[in-house]
mmCIF file of C-alpha atoms in Angstrom:
data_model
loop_
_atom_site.group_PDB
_atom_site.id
_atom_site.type_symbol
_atom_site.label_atom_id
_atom_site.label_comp_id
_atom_site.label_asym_id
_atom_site.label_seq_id
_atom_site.Cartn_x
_atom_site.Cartn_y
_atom_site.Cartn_z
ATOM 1 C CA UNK A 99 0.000 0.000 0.000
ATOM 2 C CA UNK A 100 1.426 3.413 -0.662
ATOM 3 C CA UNK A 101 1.830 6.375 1.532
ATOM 4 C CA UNK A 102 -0.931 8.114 -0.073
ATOM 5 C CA UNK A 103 -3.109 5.435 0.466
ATOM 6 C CA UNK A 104 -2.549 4.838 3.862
ATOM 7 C CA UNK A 105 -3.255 8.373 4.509
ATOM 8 C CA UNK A 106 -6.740 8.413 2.053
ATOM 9 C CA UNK A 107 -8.316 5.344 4.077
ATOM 10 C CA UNK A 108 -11.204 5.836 6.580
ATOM 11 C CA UNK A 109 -12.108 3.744 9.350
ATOM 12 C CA UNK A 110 -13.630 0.589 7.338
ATOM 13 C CA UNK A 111 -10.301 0.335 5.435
ATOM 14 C CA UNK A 112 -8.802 -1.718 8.306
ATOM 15 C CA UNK A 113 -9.085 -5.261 8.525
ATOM 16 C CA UNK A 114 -11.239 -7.069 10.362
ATOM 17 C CA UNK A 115 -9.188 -8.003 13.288
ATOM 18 C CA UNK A 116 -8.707 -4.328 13.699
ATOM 19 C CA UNK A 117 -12.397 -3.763 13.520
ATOM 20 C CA UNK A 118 -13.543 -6.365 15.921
ATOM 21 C CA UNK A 119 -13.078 -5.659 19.580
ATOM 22 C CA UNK A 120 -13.110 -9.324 19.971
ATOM 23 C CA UNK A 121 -9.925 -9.982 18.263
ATOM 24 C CA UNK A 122 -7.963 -10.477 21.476
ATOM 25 C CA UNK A 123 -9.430 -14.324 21.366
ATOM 26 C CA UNK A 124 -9.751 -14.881 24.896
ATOM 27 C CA UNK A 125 -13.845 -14.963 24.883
ATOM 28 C CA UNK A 126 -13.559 -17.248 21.263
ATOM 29 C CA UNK A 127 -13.310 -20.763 23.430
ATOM 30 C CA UNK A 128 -17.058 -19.963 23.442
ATOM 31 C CA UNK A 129 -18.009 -19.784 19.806
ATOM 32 C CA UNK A 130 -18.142 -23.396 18.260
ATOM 33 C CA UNK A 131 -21.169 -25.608 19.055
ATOM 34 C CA UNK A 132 -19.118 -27.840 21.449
ATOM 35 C CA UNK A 133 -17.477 -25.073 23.189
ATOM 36 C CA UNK A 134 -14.082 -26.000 22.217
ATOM 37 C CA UNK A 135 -11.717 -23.816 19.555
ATOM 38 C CA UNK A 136 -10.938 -26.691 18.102
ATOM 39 C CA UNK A 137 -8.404 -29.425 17.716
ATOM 40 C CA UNK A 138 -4.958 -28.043 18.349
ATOM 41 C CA UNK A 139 -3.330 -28.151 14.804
ATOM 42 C CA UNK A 140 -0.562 -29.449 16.246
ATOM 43 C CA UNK A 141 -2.341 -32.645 16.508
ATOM 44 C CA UNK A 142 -3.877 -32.776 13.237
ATOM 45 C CA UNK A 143 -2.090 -35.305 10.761
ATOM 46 C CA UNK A 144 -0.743 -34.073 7.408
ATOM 47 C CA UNK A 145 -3.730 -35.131 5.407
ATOM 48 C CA UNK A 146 -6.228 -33.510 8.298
ATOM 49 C CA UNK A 147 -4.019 -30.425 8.235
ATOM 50 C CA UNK A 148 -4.334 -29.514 4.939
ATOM 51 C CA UNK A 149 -8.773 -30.998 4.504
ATOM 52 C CA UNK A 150 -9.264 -28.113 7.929
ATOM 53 C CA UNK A 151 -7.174 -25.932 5.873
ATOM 54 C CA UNK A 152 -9.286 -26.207 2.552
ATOM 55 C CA UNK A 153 -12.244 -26.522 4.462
ATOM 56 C CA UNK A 154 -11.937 -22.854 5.944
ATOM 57 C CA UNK A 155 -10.999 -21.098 2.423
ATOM 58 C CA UNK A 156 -13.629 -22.869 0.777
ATOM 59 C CA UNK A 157 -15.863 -20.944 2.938
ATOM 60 C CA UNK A 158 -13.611 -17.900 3.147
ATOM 61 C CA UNK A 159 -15.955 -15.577 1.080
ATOM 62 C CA UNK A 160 -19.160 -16.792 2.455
ATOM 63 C CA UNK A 161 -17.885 -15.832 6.122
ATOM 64 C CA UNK A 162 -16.697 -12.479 5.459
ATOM 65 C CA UNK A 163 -19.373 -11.262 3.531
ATOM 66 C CA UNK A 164 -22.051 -12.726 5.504
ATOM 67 C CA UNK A 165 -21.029 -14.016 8.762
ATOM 68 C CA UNK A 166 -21.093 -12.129 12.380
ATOM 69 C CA UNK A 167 -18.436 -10.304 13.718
ATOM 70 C CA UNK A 168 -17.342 -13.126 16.264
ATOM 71 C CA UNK A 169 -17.876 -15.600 13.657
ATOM 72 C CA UNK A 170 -15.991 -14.356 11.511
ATOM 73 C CA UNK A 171 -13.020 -13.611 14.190
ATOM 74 C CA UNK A 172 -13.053 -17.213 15.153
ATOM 75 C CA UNK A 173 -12.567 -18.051 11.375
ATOM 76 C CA UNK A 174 -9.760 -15.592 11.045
ATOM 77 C CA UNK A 175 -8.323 -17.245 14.057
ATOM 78 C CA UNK A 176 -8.540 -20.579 13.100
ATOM 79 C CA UNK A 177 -7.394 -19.892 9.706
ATOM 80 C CA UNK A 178 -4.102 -17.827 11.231
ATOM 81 C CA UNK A 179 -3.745 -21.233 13.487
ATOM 82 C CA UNK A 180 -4.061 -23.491 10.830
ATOM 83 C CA UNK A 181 -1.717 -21.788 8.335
ATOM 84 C CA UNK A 182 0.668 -21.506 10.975
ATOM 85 C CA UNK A 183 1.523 -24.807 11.686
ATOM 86 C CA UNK A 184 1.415 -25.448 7.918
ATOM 87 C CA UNK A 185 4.151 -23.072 7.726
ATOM 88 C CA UNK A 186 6.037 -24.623 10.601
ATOM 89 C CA UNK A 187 5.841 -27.899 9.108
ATOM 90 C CA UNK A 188 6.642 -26.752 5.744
ATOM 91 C CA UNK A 189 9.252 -23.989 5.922
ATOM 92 C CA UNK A 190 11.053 -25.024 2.429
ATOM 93 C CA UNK A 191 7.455 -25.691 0.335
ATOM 94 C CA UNK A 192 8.225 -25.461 -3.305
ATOM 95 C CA UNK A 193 7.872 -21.980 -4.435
ATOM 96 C CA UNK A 194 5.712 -21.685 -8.062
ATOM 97 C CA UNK A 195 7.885 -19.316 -10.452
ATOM 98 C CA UNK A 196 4.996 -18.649 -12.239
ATOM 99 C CA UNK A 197 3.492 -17.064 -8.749
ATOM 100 C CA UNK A 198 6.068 -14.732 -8.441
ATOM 101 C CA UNK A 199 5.796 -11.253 -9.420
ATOM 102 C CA UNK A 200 8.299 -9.197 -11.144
ATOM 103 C CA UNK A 201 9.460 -6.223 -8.382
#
C-alpha cells in the first residue's frame, strides 16, 4: 500500500481483526457448538491439516461477507492457526515461479 493510500483510508479500510473488539481471542473458546476452539493443529495429521485448511478457504468468502463479527473472528483465528503450523511444518514448500511477481 502506498503512503498516499494509507493516509486516504477511513475507518472501514482496516481489517477485520482491527475492527472487531473481539480480536484479542480470549472470549472465542465460546463460539463453536461444542465449546471448544478446536483441535490443536498441532495434533492434526498431514492429510487432516491440509482438509481443515481447505475446508476454511472454501468458505472464506461466504464468512466475510455474511457471517457475524465473532464468527468471523473465530474463522480468522482458526485460519491464522491453521496456516501456521502449515508453515512450521513446511518452511522449504516449493515456491511456483509462475506465482512470483516481477518487483
Amino acid at each position: 500500500m502506498t503512503e498516499s493510500l494509507r493516509r486516504t483510508t477511513g475507518p472501514m479500510d482496516v481489517s477485520p481483526e482491527q475492527r472487531m473488539p473481539e480480536w484479542d481471542g480470549d472470549h472465542l473458546r465460546d463460539l463453536s457448538t461444542d465449546g471448544e476452539p478446536g483441535i490443536d493443529p498441532a495434533e492434526l495429521a498431514d492429510d487432516d491439516l491440509i482438509r481443515e485448511m481447505h475446508s476454511l478457504h472454501r468458505t472464506r468468502l461466504d464468512t466475510l461477507r455474511h457471517a457475524s463479527d465473532s464468527a468471523l473472528a473465530n474463522h480468522l483465528r482458526r485460519t491464522a492457526e491453521l496456516e501456521t503450523e502449515y508453515l512450521a511444518r513446511h518452511p522449504g514448500r516449493e515456491i511456483d515461479p509462475a506465482r512470483l511477481r516481477d518487483e
